[in-house]
Amino acid sequence: MNELHTIIFSALVSVIVAYATAKASGYSKDVVEERKEWRDRIRQLTLEAVKMMLSKETQSPSFLLIIGEFRIRLNPNDKNDNDILETLHRAVEAPDDLLRRKFLAQTARLLKHDWERAKAESRLLGFFDKPNGPDTRRLRSSDYMAS
């Protein structure tokens, strides 16, 4: 009778593990693809914004549309994301090389942070990983100041 219980218990555990693995795999694939598209669009917006900063076209409607799209793609409750928006708004008033470099550093850190999160979450037990500490997004002046 004990052997029967062991067999049933083993089969039940196998079914639960197989179900969890399949569910995590499907979720992971969808989330990873969405995140990839999000990162690609952030890269495109960043390049467009930088081109406009270089050509001093930051008061154009196109630049304001870029800011608007950043606003809807970033987290309104995240200080680092709000700092990106603040940098863009400052560039509207007075675009300069320092703001451009700061913006590039901010978006580079944003993309790196999201990439690390996506990698961790795509692993089977990735929700236990904590690859992004508070320093991942912390901007340093050395990220954008000329040395």
PDB file of C-alpha atoms in Angstrom:
ATOM      1  CA  MET A   1       0.000   0.000   0.000  1.00  0.00           C
ATOM      2  CA  ASN A   2       2.917   2.348   0.749  1.00  0.00           C
ATOM      3  CA  GLU A   3       4.278   1.783  -2.740  1.00  0.00           C
ATOM      4  CA  LEU A   4       0.942   2.850  -4.230  1.00  0.00           C
ATOM      5  CA  HIS A   5       0.961   6.068  -2.175  1.00  0.00           C
ATOM      6  CA  THR A   6       4.531   6.747  -3.270  1.00  0.00           C
ATOM      7  CA  ILE A   7       3.670   6.211  -6.925  1.00  0.00           C
ATOM      8  CA  ILE A   8       0.585   8.433  -6.711  1.00  0.00           C
ATOM      9  CA  PHE A   9       2.505  11.138  -4.844  1.00  0.00           C
ATOM     10  CA  SER A  10       5.358  11.017  -7.385  1.00  0.00           C
ATOM     11  CA  ALA A  11       2.918  11.257 -10.277  1.00  0.00           C
ATOM     12  CA  LEU A  12       1.141  14.205  -8.654  1.00  0.00           C
ATOM     13  CA  VAL A  13       4.416  16.050  -8.066  1.00  0.00           C
ATOM     14  CA  SER A  14       5.462  15.387 -11.668  1.00  0.00           C
ATOM     15  CA  VAL A  15       2.194  16.802 -12.995  1.00  0.00           C
ATOM     16  CA  ILE A  16       2.490  19.920 -10.822  1.00  0.00           C
ATOM     17  CA  VAL A  17       6.099  20.529 -11.875  1.00  0.00           C
ATOM     18  CA  ALA A  18       5.280  19.979 -15.561  1.00  0.00           C
ATOM     19  CA  TYR A  19       2.317  22.384 -15.335  1.00  0.00           C
ATOM     20  CA  ALA A  20       4.363  25.069 -13.552  1.00  0.00           C
ATOM     21  CA  THR A  21       7.179  24.732 -16.088  1.00  0.00           C
ATOM     22  CA  ALA A  22       4.835  25.019 -19.053  1.00  0.00           C
ATOM     23  CA  LYS A  23       3.007  27.995 -17.548  1.00  0.00           C
ATOM     24  CA  ALA A  24       6.256  29.798 -16.692  1.00  0.00           C
ATOM     25  CA  SER A  25       7.622  29.133 -20.164  1.00  0.00           C
ATOM     26  CA  GLY A  26       4.576  30.615 -21.892  1.00  0.00           C
ATOM     27  CA  TYR A  27       4.483  33.630 -19.587  1.00  0.00           C
ATOM     28  CA  SER A  28       8.205  34.144 -19.939  1.00  0.00           C
ATOM     29  CA  LYS A  29       8.102  34.038 -23.738  1.00  0.00           C
ATOM     30  CA  ASP A  30       5.295  36.618 -23.927  1.00  0.00           C
ATOM     31  CA  VAL A  31       6.845  38.959 -21.392  1.00  0.00           C
ATOM     32  CA  VAL A  32      10.307  38.724 -22.918  1.00  0.00           C
ATOM     33  CA  GLU A  33       8.922  39.579 -26.376  1.00  0.00           C
ATOM     34  CA  GLU A  34       6.935  42.553 -25.062  1.00  0.00           C
ATOM     35  CA  ARG A  35       9.947  43.831 -23.169  1.00  0.00           C
ATOM     36  CA  LYS A  36      12.138  43.472 -26.267  1.00  0.00           C
ATOM     37  CA  GLU A  37       9.698  45.577 -28.287  1.00  0.00           C
ATOM     38  CA  TRP A  38       9.570  48.153 -25.471  1.00  0.00           C
ATOM     39  CA  ARG A  39      13.381  48.389 -25.321  1.00  0.00           C
ATOM     40  CA  ASP A  40      13.588  48.697 -29.117  1.00  0.00           C
ATOM     41  CA  ARG A  41      11.114  51.595 -29.081  1.00  0.00           C
ATOM     42  CA  ILE A  42      12.959  53.324 -26.224  1.00  0.00           C
ATOM     43  CA  ARG A  43      16.168  53.056 -28.290  1.00  0.00           C
ATOM     44  CA  GLN A  44      14.422  54.568 -31.341  1.00  0.00           C
ATOM     45  CA  LEU A  45      12.959  57.420 -29.307  1.00  0.00           C
ATOM     46  CA  THR A  46      16.345  58.070 -27.712  1.00  0.00           C
ATOM     47  CA  LEU A  47      18.069  58.313 -31.092  1.00  0.00           C
ATOM     48  CA  GLU A  48      15.366  60.645 -32.429  1.00  0.00           C
ATOM     49  CA  ALA A  49      15.595  62.861 -29.349  1.00  0.00           C
ATOM     50  CA  VAL A  50      19.396  63.029 -29.509  1.00  0.00           C
ATOM     51  CA  LYS A  51      19.321  63.995 -33.195  1.00  0.00           C
ATOM     52  CA  MET A  52      16.904  66.800 -32.386  1.00  0.00           C
ATOM     53  CA  MET A  53      19.041  67.952 -29.446  1.00  0.00           C
ATOM     54  CA  LEU A  54      22.096  68.081 -31.705  1.00  0.00           C
ATOM     55  CA  SER A  55      20.250  70.117 -34.329  1.00  0.00           C
ATOM     56  CA  LYS A  56      18.662  72.367 -31.647  1.00  0.00           C
ATOM     57  CA  GLU A  57      15.148  71.371 -32.762  1.00  0.00           C
ATOM     58  CA  THR A  58      13.890  70.707 -29.249  1.00  0.00           C
ATOM     59  CA  GLN A  59      11.058  73.226 -29.429  1.00  0.00           C
ATOM     60  CA  SER A  60       9.508  71.512 -32.429  1.00  0.00           C
ATOM     61  CA  PRO A  61       6.232  69.584 -32.205  1.00  0.00           C
ATOM     62  CA  SER A  62       8.164  66.399 -33.080  1.00  0.00           C
ATOM     63  CA  PHE A  63      10.354  66.721 -29.993  1.00  0.00           C
ATOM     64  CA  LEU A  64       7.299  67.358 -27.822  1.00  0.00           C
ATOM     65  CA  LEU A  65       5.730  64.184 -29.256  1.00  0.00           C
ATOM     66  CA  ILE A  66       8.870  62.266 -28.288  1.00  0.00           C
ATOM     67  CA  ILE A  67       8.546  63.577 -24.732  1.00  0.00           C
ATOM     68  CA  GLY A  68       4.897  62.534 -24.748  1.00  0.00           C
ATOM     69  CA  GLU A  69       5.735  59.027 -25.855  1.00  0.00           C
ATOM     70  CA  PHE A  70       8.456  58.742 -23.213  1.00  0.00           C
ATOM     71  CA  ARG A  71       5.868  59.880 -20.660  1.00  0.00           C
ATOM     72  CA  ILE A  72       3.468  57.052 -21.552  1.00  0.00           C
ATOM     73  CA  ARG A  73       6.227  54.420 -21.777  1.00  0.00           C
ATOM     74  CA  LEU A  74       7.945  55.239 -18.481  1.00  0.00           C
ATOM     75  CA  ASN A  75       6.765  54.590 -14.943  1.00  0.00           C
ATOM     76  CA  PRO A  76       5.226  57.775 -13.479  1.00  0.00           C
ATOM     77  CA  ASN A  77       6.016  56.545  -9.952  1.00  0.00           C
ATOM     78  CA  ASP A  78       9.724  55.946 -10.564  1.00  0.00           C
ATOM     79  CA  LYS A  79      12.176  58.717  -9.653  1.00  0.00           C
ATOM     80  CA  ASN A  80      14.708  57.672 -12.299  1.00  0.00           C
ATOM     81  CA  ASP A  81      12.050  57.667 -15.019  1.00  0.00           C
ATOM     82  CA  ASN A  82      10.855  61.103 -13.922  1.00  0.00           C
ATOM     83  CA  ASP A  83      14.463  62.317 -14.053  1.00  0.00           C
ATOM     84  CA  ILE A  84      14.585  61.275 -17.727  1.00  0.00           C
ATOM     85  CA  LEU A  85      11.456  63.322 -18.413  1.00  0.00           C
ATOM     86  CA  GLU A  86      12.919  66.279 -16.520  1.00  0.00           C
ATOM     87  CA  THR A  87      16.075  66.122 -18.637  1.00  0.00           C
ATOM     88  CA  LEU A  88      13.970  66.128 -21.811  1.00  0.00           C
ATOM     89  CA  HIS A  89      11.934  69.112 -20.582  1.00  0.00           C
ATOM     90  CA  ARG A  90      15.128  70.995 -19.734  1.00  0.00           C
ATOM     91  CA  ALA A  91      16.362  70.280 -23.278  1.00  0.00           C
ATOM     92  CA  VAL A  92      13.272  72.034 -24.666  1.00  0.00           C
ATOM     93  CA  GLU A  93      14.353  75.249 -22.987  1.00  0.00           C
ATOM     94  CA  ALA A  94      18.095  75.068 -23.524  1.00  0.00           C
ATOM     95  CA  PRO A  95      19.506  72.054 -25.361  1.00  0.00           C
ATOM     96  CA  ASP A  96      23.189  71.569 -24.715  1.00  0.00           C
ATOM     97  CA  ASP A  97      25.792  68.841 -24.927  1.00  0.00           C
ATOM     98  CA  LEU A  98      25.723  68.083 -21.198  1.00  0.00           C
ATOM     99  CA  LEU A  99      21.949  67.472 -21.229  1.00  0.00           C
ATOM    100  CA  ARG A 100      22.304  65.293 -24.309  1.00  0.00           C
ATOM    101  CA  ARG A 101      25.008  63.158 -22.659  1.00  0.00           C
ATOM    102  CA  LYS A 102      23.014  62.980 -19.421  1.00  0.00           C
ATOM    103  CA  PHE A 103      19.916  61.831 -21.332  1.00  0.00           C
ATOM    104  CA  LEU A 104      21.939  59.147 -23.121  1.00  0.00           C
ATOM    105  CA  ALA A 105      23.357  57.916 -19.807  1.00  0.00           C
ATOM    106  CA  GLN A 106      19.901  57.851 -18.223  1.00  0.00           C
ATOM    107  CA  THR A 107      18.355  55.846 -21.041  1.00  0.00           C
ATOM    108  CA  ALA A 108      21.357  53.501 -21.160  1.00  0.00           C
ATOM    109  CA  ARG A 109      20.840  52.719 -17.475  1.00  0.00           C
ATOM    110  CA  LEU A 110      17.092  52.297 -18.025  1.00  0.00           C
ATOM    111  CA  LEU A 111      17.692  49.815 -20.844  1.00  0.00           C
ATOM    112  CA  LYS A 112      20.349  47.907 -18.885  1.00  0.00           C
ATOM    113  CA  HIS A 113      18.022  47.688 -15.873  1.00  0.00           C
ATOM    114  CA  ASP A 114      15.174  46.318 -17.964  1.00  0.00           C
ATOM    115  CA  TRP A 115      17.443  43.884 -19.802  1.00  0.00           C
ATOM    116  CA  GLU A 116      18.685  42.449 -16.492  1.00  0.00           C
ATOM    117  CA  ARG A 117      15.098  42.126 -15.229  1.00  0.00           C
ATOM    118  CA  ALA A 118      14.005  40.354 -18.411  1.00  0.00           C
ATOM    119  CA  LYS A 119      16.924  37.909 -18.198  1.00  0.00           C
ATOM    120  CA  ALA A 120      16.167  37.107 -14.556  1.00  0.00           C
ATOM    121  CA  GLU A 121      12.444  36.670 -15.124  1.00  0.00           C
ATOM    122  CA  SER A 122      12.939  34.419 -18.147  1.00  0.00           C
ATOM    123  CA  ARG A 123      14.689  31.814 -16.036  1.00  0.00           C
ATOM    124  CA  LEU A 124      12.488  29.066 -14.608  1.00  0.00           C
ATOM    125  CA  LEU A 125      12.971  30.276 -11.049  1.00  0.00           C
ATOM    126  CA  GLY A 126      13.947  33.800 -12.025  1.00  0.00           C
ATOM    127  CA  PHE A 127      11.573  35.457  -9.613  1.00  0.00           C
ATOM    128  CA  PHE A 128      14.002  34.450  -6.854  1.00  0.00           C
ATOM    129  CA  ASP A 129      16.838  36.340  -8.572  1.00  0.00           C
ATOM    130  CA  LYS A 130      17.427  39.964  -7.664  1.00  0.00           C
ATOM    131  CA  PRO A 131      19.893  41.107 -10.359  1.00  0.00           C
ATOM    132  CA  ASN A 132      19.022  44.794 -10.121  1.00  0.00           C
ATOM    133  CA  GLY A 133      20.018  46.533  -6.964  1.00  0.00           C
ATOM    134  CA  PRO A 134      19.390  50.230  -6.428  1.00  0.00           C
ATOM    135  CA  ASP A 135      22.707  51.065  -8.091  1.00  0.00           C
ATOM    136  CA  THR A 136      21.672  49.724 -11.499  1.00  0.00           C
ATOM    137  CA  ARG A 137      19.664  52.842 -12.310  1.00  0.00           C
ATOM    138  CA  ARG A 138      21.614  55.321 -10.166  1.00  0.00           C
ATOM    139  CA  LEU A 139      23.101  57.908 -12.478  1.00  0.00           C
ATOM    140  CA  ARG A 140      26.677  58.945 -11.772  1.00  0.00           C
ATOM    141  CA  SER A 141      28.159  62.173 -13.003  1.00  0.00           C
ATOM    142  CA  SER A 142      30.952  60.099 -14.537  1.00  0.00           C
ATOM    143  CA  ASP A 143      28.297  58.575 -16.819  1.00  0.00           C
ATOM    144  CA  TYR A 144      27.952  61.813 -18.751  1.00  0.00           C
ATOM    145  CA  MET A 145      30.478  64.409 -17.602  1.00  0.00           C
ATOM    146  CA  ALA A 146      33.516  64.892 -19.780  1.00  0.00           C
ATOM    147  CA  SER A 147      36.623  63.498 -18.146  1.00  0.00           C
TER     148      SER A 147
END
